[in-house]
């Protein structure tokens, strides 16, 4: 009996240590992950362009209250980006938190984002299909659902969410005039398989980098088969670069392990 009680106590202590460590990592100040991407058709004389990517904010209790989201936005602004992109999942979904998050409320903090060329966004699988096109433009951002927008020296295109919508890469790129590099936004990296070589850079989120990466076994859950090989980082497939962000928020449980929240800073240049 004493041995059983000792084992139970040890299990409880280990579980408590895991929860504490996972909570601390999930709620820490995001790391800034920098990528340098050379673009073959970069306009002559154009200075390098700094892009900040925020993904998977998942606003909501317990780990992403609105004041923490504002602090992350201030951190992004401090990087002085030329433009900012948001790659979906603005709402939270956590166990034991039954109150649904209102999309209008959780995107309101993005009004505080500051960049020279603006903010561009796509939606994720946790974002309501009806509200997204209506709400997002209210808050100083351009919502891209299978379409593109001129962002000065580059074109920003975006596709719909794969899980709950209908992504159409061809429609998103249709009618783009030649001469400017194209950056394509998507939530799930799965849609990258349809991206043509004409796109200079694709940005995605959704995977959370696995959210919990265990020693020896890695991340047991990715949320996408494609993401198992592309769960976080810079990848080049057939000459086409893809960056997958692990995001700043959490889903299901407010815990991260070995995968800290991150803000992505990309420098595009010739």
mmCIF file of N, CA and C in Angstrom, residues 39-168:
data_model
loop_
_atom_site.group_PDB
_atom_site.id
_atom_site.type_symbol
_atom_site.label_atom_id
_atom_site.label_comp_id
_atom_site.label_asym_id
_atom_site.label_seq_id
_atom_site.Cartn_x
_atom_site.Cartn_y
_atom_site.Cartn_z
ATOM 1 N N UNK A 39 14.355 36.912 -53.073
ATOM 2 C CA UNK A 39 13.319 36.789 -54.099
ATOM 3 C C UNK A 39 13.944 37.036 -55.469
ATOM 4 N N UNK A 40 13.879 36.067 -56.374
ATOM 5 C CA UNK A 40 14.554 36.200 -57.675
ATOM 6 C C UNK A 40 14.099 37.411 -58.486
ATOM 7 N N UNK A 41 12.802 37.716 -58.474
ATOM 8 C CA UNK A 41 12.299 38.824 -59.292
ATOM 9 C C UNK A 41 12.083 40.093 -58.473
ATOM 10 N N UNK A 42 12.935 40.299 -57.491
ATOM 11 C CA UNK A 42 12.816 41.490 -56.636
ATOM 12 C C UNK A 42 13.004 42.744 -57.485
ATOM 13 N N UNK A 43 12.116 43.738 -57.333
ATOM 14 C CA UNK A 43 12.228 44.950 -58.152
ATOM 15 C C UNK A 43 13.573 45.651 -57.989
ATOM 16 N N UNK A 44 14.131 46.095 -59.088
ATOM 17 C CA UNK A 44 15.417 46.787 -59.081
ATOM 18 C C UNK A 44 15.300 48.073 -58.263
ATOM 19 N N UNK A 45 16.218 48.244 -57.333
ATOM 20 C CA UNK A 45 16.232 49.455 -56.521
ATOM 21 C C UNK A 45 15.320 49.411 -55.313
ATOM 22 N N UNK A 46 14.504 48.350 -55.164
ATOM 23 C CA UNK A 46 13.598 48.257 -54.026
ATOM 24 C C UNK A 46 14.360 47.822 -52.772
ATOM 25 N N UNK A 47 14.177 48.569 -51.695
ATOM 26 C CA UNK A 47 14.823 48.228 -50.423
ATOM 27 C C UNK A 47 14.232 46.936 -49.860
ATOM 28 N N UNK A 48 14.952 46.243 -49.003
ATOM 29 C CA UNK A 48 14.385 45.056 -48.338
ATOM 30 C C UNK A 48 13.084 45.404 -47.624
ATOM 31 N N UNK A 49 12.209 44.422 -47.534
ATOM 32 C CA UNK A 49 10.879 44.597 -46.944
ATOM 33 C C UNK A 49 10.754 43.720 -45.706
ATOM 34 N N UNK A 50 10.295 44.306 -44.601
ATOM 35 C CA UNK A 50 10.144 43.576 -43.340
ATOM 36 C C UNK A 50 8.666 43.231 -43.129
ATOM 37 N N UNK A 51 8.392 41.939 -43.013
ATOM 38 C CA UNK A 51 7.028 41.454 -42.811
ATOM 39 C C UNK A 51 6.943 40.757 -41.458
ATOM 40 N N UNK A 52 5.972 41.156 -40.641
ATOM 41 C CA UNK A 52 5.693 40.455 -39.389
ATOM 42 C C UNK A 52 4.485 39.559 -39.599
ATOM 43 N N UNK A 53 4.626 38.300 -39.211
ATOM 44 C CA UNK A 53 3.517 37.345 -39.260
ATOM 45 C C UNK A 53 3.092 36.989 -37.839
ATOM 46 N N UNK A 54 1.790 37.204 -37.569
ATOM 47 C CA UNK A 54 1.178 36.733 -36.330
ATOM 48 C C UNK A 54 0.185 35.639 -36.701
ATOM 49 N N UNK A 55 0.243 34.525 -36.005
ATOM 50 C CA UNK A 55 -0.650 33.418 -36.332
ATOM 51 C C UNK A 55 -1.231 32.797 -35.075
ATOM 52 N N UNK A 56 -2.439 32.268 -35.214
ATOM 53 C CA UNK A 56 -3.059 31.452 -34.164
ATOM 54 C C UNK A 56 -3.048 32.152 -32.804
ATOM 55 N N UNK A 57 -3.596 33.355 -32.781
ATOM 56 C CA UNK A 57 -3.657 34.083 -31.515
ATOM 57 C C UNK A 57 -4.627 33.429 -30.533
ATOM 58 N N UNK A 58 -5.694 32.812 -31.012
ATOM 59 C CA UNK A 58 -6.633 32.065 -30.157
ATOM 60 C C UNK A 58 -6.989 32.846 -28.893
ATOM 61 N N UNK A 59 -7.484 34.065 -29.085
ATOM 62 C CA UNK A 59 -7.824 34.902 -27.930
ATOM 63 C C UNK A 59 -8.893 34.234 -27.075
ATOM 64 N N UNK A 60 -8.734 34.354 -25.791
ATOM 65 C CA UNK A 60 -9.690 33.774 -24.855
ATOM 66 C C UNK A 60 -8.986 33.219 -23.637
ATOM 67 N N UNK A 61 -9.753 33.027 -22.603
ATOM 68 C CA UNK A 61 -9.196 32.493 -21.361
ATOM 69 C C UNK A 61 -8.887 31.013 -21.528
ATOM 70 N N UNK A 62 -7.902 30.508 -20.757
ATOM 71 C CA UNK A 62 -7.210 31.232 -19.692
ATOM 72 C C UNK A 62 -5.882 31.872 -20.099
ATOM 73 N N UNK A 63 -5.289 31.479 -21.242
ATOM 74 C CA UNK A 63 -3.912 31.881 -21.528
ATOM 75 C C UNK A 63 -3.781 33.095 -22.442
ATOM 76 N N UNK A 64 -4.869 33.483 -23.134
ATOM 77 C CA UNK A 64 -4.764 34.630 -24.038
ATOM 78 C C UNK A 64 -5.860 35.648 -23.758
ATOM 79 N N UNK A 65 -5.834 36.256 -22.543
ATOM 80 C CA UNK A 65 -6.760 37.358 -22.293
ATOM 81 C C UNK A 65 -6.433 38.526 -23.218
ATOM 82 N N UNK A 66 -7.371 39.411 -23.377
ATOM 83 C CA UNK A 66 -7.202 40.501 -24.334
ATOM 84 C C UNK A 66 -6.000 41.371 -24.000
ATOM 85 N N UNK A 67 -5.691 41.558 -22.715
ATOM 86 C CA UNK A 67 -4.538 42.400 -22.379
ATOM 87 C C UNK A 67 -3.230 41.751 -22.826
ATOM 88 N N UNK A 68 -3.147 40.414 -22.796
ATOM 89 C CA UNK A 68 -1.943 39.756 -23.304
ATOM 90 C C UNK A 68 -1.850 39.903 -24.819
ATOM 91 N N UNK A 69 -2.984 39.831 -25.494
ATOM 92 C CA UNK A 69 -2.984 40.019 -26.940
ATOM 93 C C UNK A 69 -2.494 41.421 -27.295
ATOM 94 N N UNK A 70 -2.921 42.430 -26.538
ATOM 95 C CA UNK A 70 -2.433 43.798 -26.770
ATOM 96 C C UNK A 70 -0.921 43.884 -26.563
ATOM 97 N N UNK A 71 -0.401 43.179 -25.565
ATOM 98 C CA UNK A 71 1.045 43.198 -25.318
ATOM 99 C C UNK A 71 1.803 42.562 -26.487
ATOM 100 N N UNK A 72 1.255 41.497 -27.050
ATOM 101 C CA UNK A 72 1.891 40.852 -28.202
ATOM 102 C C UNK A 72 1.851 41.779 -29.413
ATOM 103 N N UNK A 73 0.758 42.484 -29.589
ATOM 104 C CA UNK A 73 0.645 43.443 -30.691
ATOM 105 C C UNK A 73 1.676 44.560 -30.525
ATOM 106 N N UNK A 74 1.863 45.026 -29.293
ATOM 107 C CA UNK A 74 2.880 46.059 -29.048
ATOM 108 C C UNK A 74 4.272 45.526 -29.359
ATOM 109 N N UNK A 75 4.521 44.265 -29.048
ATOM 110 C CA UNK A 75 5.811 43.646 -29.364
ATOM 111 C C UNK A 75 6.016 43.577 -30.879
ATOM 112 N N UNK A 76 4.959 43.246 -31.608
ATOM 113 C CA UNK A 76 5.047 43.204 -33.073
ATOM 114 C C UNK A 76 5.309 44.596 -33.644
ATOM 115 N N UNK A 77 4.622 45.602 -33.118
ATOM 116 C CA UNK A 77 4.827 46.969 -33.599
ATOM 117 C C UNK A 77 6.256 47.444 -33.362
ATOM 118 N N UNK A 78 6.853 47.002 -32.262
ATOM 119 C CA UNK A 78 8.208 47.432 -31.919
ATOM 120 C C UNK A 78 9.238 46.923 -32.922
ATOM 121 N N UNK A 79 8.878 45.913 -33.710
ATOM 122 C CA UNK A 79 9.788 45.398 -34.736
ATOM 123 C C UNK A 79 9.809 46.300 -35.971
ATOM 124 N N UNK A 80 8.923 47.293 -36.000
ATOM 125 C CA UNK A 80 8.841 48.280 -37.082
ATOM 126 C C UNK A 80 8.720 47.610 -38.459
ATOM 127 N N UNK A 81 7.678 46.798 -38.618
ATOM 128 C CA UNK A 81 7.514 46.107 -39.903
ATOM 129 C C UNK A 81 7.005 47.049 -40.989
ATOM 130 N N UNK A 82 7.302 46.701 -42.237
ATOM 131 C CA UNK A 82 6.714 47.424 -43.356
ATOM 132 C C UNK A 82 5.263 47.006 -43.566
ATOM 133 N N UNK A 83 4.965 45.738 -43.301
ATOM 134 C CA UNK A 83 3.582 45.280 -43.329
ATOM 135 C C UNK A 83 3.426 44.097 -42.379
ATOM 136 N N UNK A 84 2.169 43.811 -42.028
ATOM 137 C CA UNK A 84 1.853 42.760 -41.068
ATOM 138 C C UNK A 84 0.842 41.808 -41.699
ATOM 139 N N UNK A 85 1.040 40.512 -41.491
ATOM 140 C CA UNK A 85 0.095 39.519 -41.993
ATOM 141 C C UNK A 85 -0.392 38.655 -40.830
ATOM 142 N N UNK A 86 -1.664 38.281 -40.905
ATOM 143 C CA UNK A 86 -2.299 37.447 -39.889
ATOM 144 C C UNK A 86 -2.805 36.182 -40.572
ATOM 145 N N UNK A 87 -2.393 35.020 -40.069
ATOM 146 C CA UNK A 87 -2.727 33.783 -40.769
ATOM 147 C C UNK A 87 -3.721 32.910 -40.005
ATOM 148 N N UNK A 88 -4.719 33.557 -39.387
ATOM 149 C CA UNK A 88 -5.898 32.838 -38.935
ATOM 150 C C UNK A 88 -5.917 32.364 -37.499
ATOM 151 N N UNK A 89 -7.106 31.847 -37.122
ATOM 152 C CA UNK A 89 -7.439 31.370 -35.786
ATOM 153 C C UNK A 89 -7.308 32.475 -34.753
ATOM 154 N N UNK A 90 -8.242 33.427 -34.844
ATOM 155 C CA UNK A 90 -8.279 34.549 -33.904
ATOM 156 C C UNK A 90 -9.074 34.192 -32.652
ATOM 157 N N UNK A 91 -9.964 33.228 -32.766
ATOM 158 C CA UNK A 91 -10.783 32.818 -31.633
ATOM 159 C C UNK A 91 -10.118 31.682 -30.863
ATOM 160 N N UNK A 92 -10.473 31.571 -29.585
ATOM 161 C CA UNK A 92 -9.923 30.515 -28.764
ATOM 162 C C UNK A 92 -10.857 29.320 -28.691
ATOM 163 N N UNK A 93 -10.294 28.180 -28.412
ATOM 164 C CA UNK A 93 -11.084 26.975 -28.133
ATOM 165 C C UNK A 93 -10.311 26.144 -27.137
ATOM 166 N N UNK A 94 -10.741 26.202 -25.882
ATOM 167 C CA UNK A 94 -10.041 25.498 -24.816
ATOM 168 C C UNK A 94 -11.015 24.580 -24.079
ATOM 169 N N UNK A 95 -10.496 23.491 -23.550
ATOM 170 C CA UNK A 95 -11.299 22.627 -22.711
ATOM 171 C C UNK A 95 -11.737 23.380 -21.457
ATOM 172 N N UNK A 96 -12.941 23.098 -21.012
ATOM 173 C CA UNK A 96 -13.495 23.645 -19.768
ATOM 174 C C UNK A 96 -13.806 25.141 -19.857
ATOM 175 N N UNK A 97 -13.679 25.735 -21.041
ATOM 176 C CA UNK A 97 -14.071 27.129 -21.228
ATOM 177 C C UNK A 97 -15.252 27.114 -22.204
ATOM 178 N N UNK A 98 -16.449 27.190 -21.655
ATOM 179 C CA UNK A 98 -17.643 26.956 -22.454
ATOM 180 C C UNK A 98 -18.169 28.207 -23.141
ATOM 181 N N UNK A 99 -17.759 29.396 -22.682
ATOM 182 C CA UNK A 99 -18.264 30.628 -23.271
ATOM 183 C C UNK A 99 -17.606 30.870 -24.619
ATOM 184 N N UNK A 100 -18.391 30.917 -25.714
ATOM 185 C CA UNK A 100 -17.780 31.151 -27.033
ATOM 186 C C UNK A 100 -17.220 32.561 -27.132
ATOM 187 N N UNK A 101 -16.119 32.688 -27.847
ATOM 188 C CA UNK A 101 -15.490 33.989 -28.037
ATOM 189 C C UNK A 101 -16.107 34.697 -29.228
ATOM 190 N N UNK A 102 -16.431 35.956 -29.081
ATOM 191 C CA UNK A 102 -17.006 36.743 -30.157
ATOM 192 C C UNK A 102 -15.898 37.264 -31.062
ATOM 193 N N UNK A 103 -15.956 36.922 -32.354
ATOM 194 C CA UNK A 103 -14.884 37.295 -33.271
ATOM 195 C C UNK A 103 -14.701 38.803 -33.335
ATOM 196 N N UNK A 104 -15.810 39.543 -33.272
ATOM 197 C CA UNK A 104 -15.731 40.995 -33.316
ATOM 198 C C UNK A 104 -14.884 41.530 -32.165
ATOM 199 N N UNK A 105 -14.979 40.880 -31.007
ATOM 200 C CA UNK A 105 -14.217 41.312 -29.839
ATOM 201 C C UNK A 105 -12.750 40.952 -29.957
ATOM 202 N N UNK A 106 -12.454 39.751 -30.454
ATOM 203 C CA UNK A 106 -11.066 39.299 -30.418
ATOM 204 C C UNK A 106 -10.218 39.863 -31.548
ATOM 205 N N UNK A 107 -10.845 40.409 -32.603
ATOM 206 C CA UNK A 107 -10.036 41.056 -33.634
ATOM 207 C C UNK A 107 -9.905 42.560 -33.399
ATOM 208 N N UNK A 108 -10.674 43.094 -32.478
ATOM 209 C CA UNK A 108 -10.613 44.532 -32.206
ATOM 210 C C UNK A 108 -9.208 44.991 -31.813
ATOM 211 N N UNK A 109 -8.448 44.221 -31.011
ATOM 212 C CA UNK A 109 -7.093 44.669 -30.669
ATOM 213 C C UNK A 109 -6.184 44.888 -31.876
ATOM 214 N N UNK A 110 -6.486 44.245 -33.012
ATOM 215 C CA UNK A 110 -5.623 44.388 -34.178
ATOM 216 C C UNK A 110 -5.672 45.795 -34.778
ATOM 217 N N UNK A 111 -6.629 46.598 -34.331
ATOM 218 C CA UNK A 111 -6.625 48.016 -34.743
ATOM 219 C C UNK A 111 -5.340 48.695 -34.297
ATOM 220 N N UNK A 112 -4.712 48.158 -33.260
ATOM 221 C CA UNK A 112 -3.498 48.784 -32.716
ATOM 222 C C UNK A 112 -2.250 48.411 -33.512
ATOM 223 N N UNK A 113 -2.358 47.495 -34.478
ATOM 224 C CA UNK A 113 -1.196 47.141 -35.291
ATOM 225 C C UNK A 113 -0.770 48.327 -36.147
ATOM 226 N N UNK A 114 0.524 48.525 -36.268
ATOM 227 C CA UNK A 114 1.052 49.659 -37.021
ATOM 228 C C UNK A 114 2.126 49.198 -37.994
ATOM 229 N N UNK A 115 1.937 49.526 -39.249
ATOM 230 C CA UNK A 115 2.953 49.250 -40.265
ATOM 231 C C UNK A 115 2.743 50.212 -41.420
ATOM 232 N N UNK A 116 3.766 50.383 -42.208
ATOM 233 C CA UNK A 116 3.739 51.362 -43.295
ATOM 234 C C UNK A 116 2.752 50.984 -44.392
ATOM 235 N N UNK A 117 2.622 49.680 -44.672
ATOM 236 C CA UNK A 117 1.822 49.222 -45.811
ATOM 237 C C UNK A 117 0.541 48.504 -45.414
ATOM 238 N N UNK A 118 0.274 48.407 -44.108
ATOM 239 C CA UNK A 118 -1.000 47.858 -43.680
ATOM 240 C C UNK A 118 -0.950 46.432 -43.171
ATOM 241 N N UNK A 119 -2.139 45.938 -42.789
ATOM 242 C CA UNK A 119 -2.309 44.599 -42.241
ATOM 243 C C UNK A 119 -3.200 43.785 -43.173
ATOM 244 N N UNK A 120 -2.809 42.536 -43.434
ATOM 245 C CA UNK A 120 -3.532 41.657 -44.349
ATOM 246 C C UNK A 120 -3.808 40.349 -43.616
ATOM 247 N N UNK A 121 -5.004 39.783 -43.825
ATOM 248 C CA UNK A 121 -5.420 38.647 -43.013
ATOM 249 C C UNK A 121 -6.187 37.606 -43.810
ATOM 250 N N UNK A 122 -6.037 36.348 -43.373
ATOM 251 C CA UNK A 122 -6.911 35.263 -43.805
ATOM 252 C C UNK A 122 -7.524 34.656 -42.546
ATOM 253 N N UNK A 123 -8.554 33.831 -42.724
ATOM 254 C CA UNK A 123 -9.185 33.220 -41.561
ATOM 255 C C UNK A 123 -8.716 31.787 -41.377
ATOM 256 N N UNK A 124 -8.923 31.275 -40.146
ATOM 257 C CA UNK A 124 -8.548 29.912 -39.833
ATOM 258 C C UNK A 124 -9.749 29.040 -39.565
ATOM 259 N N UNK A 125 -9.512 27.802 -39.175
ATOM 260 C CA UNK A 125 -10.610 26.858 -38.980
ATOM 261 C C UNK A 125 -11.447 27.145 -37.742
ATOM 262 N N UNK A 126 -10.965 28.005 -36.842
ATOM 263 C CA UNK A 126 -11.751 28.375 -35.670
ATOM 264 C C UNK A 126 -12.513 29.689 -35.861
ATOM 265 N N UNK A 127 -12.399 30.290 -37.032
ATOM 266 C CA UNK A 127 -13.008 31.603 -37.269
ATOM 267 C C UNK A 127 -14.288 31.452 -38.069
ATOM 268 N N UNK A 128 -15.313 32.137 -37.618
ATOM 269 C CA UNK A 128 -16.631 32.019 -38.220
ATOM 270 C C UNK A 128 -16.635 32.523 -39.657
ATOM 271 N N UNK A 129 -17.139 31.707 -40.571
ATOM 272 C CA UNK A 129 -17.120 32.046 -41.997
ATOM 273 C C UNK A 129 -17.985 33.259 -42.310
ATOM 274 N N UNK A 130 -19.083 33.450 -41.562
ATOM 275 C CA UNK A 130 -19.969 34.575 -41.852
ATOM 276 C C UNK A 130 -19.383 35.894 -41.373
ATOM 277 N N UNK A 131 -18.797 35.888 -40.154
ATOM 278 C CA UNK A 131 -18.348 37.144 -39.578
ATOM 279 C C UNK A 131 -17.040 37.652 -40.152
ATOM 280 N N UNK A 132 -16.178 36.762 -40.575
ATOM 281 C CA UNK A 132 -14.845 37.195 -40.987
ATOM 282 C C UNK A 132 -14.840 38.288 -42.046
ATOM 283 N N UNK A 133 -15.555 38.130 -43.175
ATOM 284 C CA UNK A 133 -15.500 39.172 -44.198
ATOM 285 C C UNK A 133 -16.086 40.497 -43.738
ATOM 286 N N UNK A 134 -17.000 40.438 -42.767
ATOM 287 C CA UNK A 134 -17.662 41.654 -42.305
ATOM 288 C C UNK A 134 -16.846 42.342 -41.220
ATOM 289 N N UNK A 135 -16.317 41.560 -40.300
ATOM 290 C CA UNK A 135 -15.654 42.132 -39.133
ATOM 291 C C UNK A 135 -14.256 42.639 -39.438
ATOM 292 N N UNK A 136 -13.456 41.851 -40.134
ATOM 293 C CA UNK A 136 -12.039 42.181 -40.261
ATOM 294 C C UNK A 136 -11.772 43.550 -40.889
ATOM 295 N N UNK A 137 -12.493 43.977 -41.953
ATOM 296 C CA UNK A 137 -12.198 45.300 -42.512
ATOM 297 C C UNK A 137 -12.465 46.454 -41.549
ATOM 298 N N UNK A 138 -13.277 46.231 -40.516
ATOM 299 C CA UNK A 138 -13.544 47.300 -39.558
ATOM 300 C C UNK A 138 -12.297 47.687 -38.779
ATOM 301 N N UNK A 139 -11.337 46.806 -38.720
ATOM 302 C CA UNK A 139 -10.211 47.001 -37.830
ATOM 303 C C UNK A 139 -8.897 47.191 -38.577
ATOM 304 N N UNK A 140 -8.968 47.998 -39.639
ATOM 305 C CA UNK A 140 -7.758 48.422 -40.371
ATOM 306 C C UNK A 140 -6.971 47.248 -40.924
ATOM 307 N N UNK A 141 -7.670 46.265 -41.463
ATOM 308 C CA UNK A 141 -6.983 45.157 -42.092
ATOM 309 C C UNK A 141 -7.705 44.768 -43.371
ATOM 310 N N UNK A 142 -6.949 44.247 -44.313
ATOM 311 C CA UNK A 142 -7.506 43.798 -45.573
ATOM 312 C C UNK A 142 -7.699 42.291 -45.494
ATOM 313 N N UNK A 143 -8.949 41.857 -45.630
ATOM 314 C CA UNK A 143 -9.272 40.441 -45.523
ATOM 315 C C UNK A 143 -9.209 39.805 -46.901
ATOM 316 N N UNK A 144 -8.422 38.754 -47.029
ATOM 317 C CA UNK A 144 -8.169 38.124 -48.321
ATOM 318 C C UNK A 144 -8.743 36.706 -48.331
ATOM 319 N N UNK A 145 -9.874 36.544 -48.994
ATOM 320 C CA UNK A 145 -10.524 35.248 -49.108
ATOM 321 C C UNK A 145 -10.542 34.860 -50.589
ATOM 322 N N UNK A 146 -9.523 34.125 -51.006
ATOM 323 C CA UNK A 146 -9.352 33.746 -52.413
ATOM 324 C C UNK A 146 -9.251 34.983 -53.311
ATOM 325 N N UNK A 147 -8.467 35.954 -52.870
ATOM 326 C CA UNK A 147 -8.243 37.152 -53.669
ATOM 327 C C UNK A 147 -6.898 37.775 -53.288
ATOM 328 N N UNK A 148 -6.531 38.846 -53.973
ATOM 329 C CA UNK A 148 -5.247 39.492 -53.728
ATOM 330 C C UNK A 148 -5.426 40.994 -53.571
ATOM 331 N N UNK A 149 -4.372 41.627 -53.052
ATOM 332 C CA UNK A 149 -4.363 43.078 -52.877
ATOM 333 C C UNK A 149 -2.971 43.600 -53.174
ATOM 334 N N UNK A 150 -2.923 44.815 -53.709
ATOM 335 C CA UNK A 150 -1.654 45.471 -53.997
ATOM 336 C C UNK A 150 -1.109 46.079 -52.714
ATOM 337 N N UNK A 151 0.099 45.694 -52.336
ATOM 338 C CA UNK A 151 0.719 46.211 -51.117
ATOM 339 C C UNK A 151 1.972 47.009 -51.439
ATOM 340 N N UNK A 152 1.914 47.816 -52.482
ATOM 341 C CA UNK A 152 3.058 48.648 -52.839
ATOM 342 C C UNK A 152 4.091 47.873 -53.626
ATOM 343 N N UNK A 153 5.225 47.550 -53.011
ATOM 344 C CA UNK A 153 6.283 46.837 -53.741
ATOM 345 C C UNK A 153 5.967 45.367 -54.002
ATOM 346 N N UNK A 154 4.978 44.812 -53.297
ATOM 347 C CA UNK A 154 4.625 43.403 -53.497
ATOM 348 C C UNK A 154 3.106 43.250 -53.587
ATOM 349 N N UNK A 155 2.686 42.048 -53.994
ATOM 350 C CA UNK A 155 1.281 41.662 -53.974
ATOM 351 C C UNK A 155 1.074 40.686 -52.827
ATOM 352 N N UNK A 156 0.008 40.905 -52.026
ATOM 353 C CA UNK A 156 -0.363 39.962 -50.975
ATOM 354 C C UNK A 156 -1.646 39.261 -51.418
ATOM 355 N N UNK A 157 -1.622 37.941 -51.485
ATOM 356 C CA UNK A 157 -2.797 37.151 -51.821
ATOM 357 C C UNK A 157 -3.141 36.254 -50.637
ATOM 358 N N UNK A 158 -4.394 35.811 -50.584
ATOM 359 C CA UNK A 158 -4.799 34.936 -49.490
ATOM 360 C C UNK A 158 -5.863 33.962 -49.926
ATOM 361 N N UNK A 159 -5.857 32.777 -49.322
ATOM 362 C CA UNK A 159 -6.864 31.770 -49.638
ATOM 363 C C UNK A 159 -7.713 31.474 -48.407
ATOM 364 N N UNK A 160 -8.897 30.938 -48.666
ATOM 365 C CA UNK A 160 -9.840 30.582 -47.617
ATOM 366 C C UNK A 160 -9.293 29.420 -46.790
ATOM 367 N N UNK A 161 -9.902 29.228 -45.631
ATOM 368 C CA UNK A 161 -9.529 28.124 -44.754
ATOM 369 C C UNK A 161 -9.875 26.782 -45.395
ATOM 370 N N UNK A 162 -9.002 25.800 -45.207
ATOM 371 C CA UNK A 162 -9.186 24.481 -45.817
ATOM 372 C C UNK A 162 -10.235 23.646 -45.085
ATOM 373 N N UNK A 163 -10.247 23.697 -43.763
ATOM 374 C CA UNK A 163 -11.117 22.821 -42.978
ATOM 375 C C UNK A 163 -12.582 23.208 -43.077
ATOM 376 N N UNK A 164 -12.880 24.491 -43.007
ATOM 377 C CA UNK A 164 -14.270 24.944 -42.966
ATOM 378 C C UNK A 164 -14.671 25.757 -44.192
ATOM 379 N N UNK A 165 -13.743 25.988 -45.110
ATOM 380 C CA UNK A 165 -14.041 26.803 -46.287
ATOM 381 C C UNK A 165 -13.638 26.115 -47.571
ATOM 382 N N UNK A 166 -13.367 26.941 -48.587
ATOM 383 C CA UNK A 166 -13.005 26.422 -49.905
ATOM 384 C C UNK A 166 -11.830 27.219 -50.456
ATOM 385 N N UNK A 167 -10.612 26.834 -50.107
ATOM 386 C CA UNK A 167 -9.450 27.555 -50.629
ATOM 387 C C UNK A 167 -9.320 27.367 -52.131
ATOM 388 N N UNK A 168 -9.003 28.454 -52.829
ATOM 389 C CA UNK A 168 -8.868 28.416 -54.288
ATOM 390 C C UNK A 168 -7.645 29.247 -54.657
#
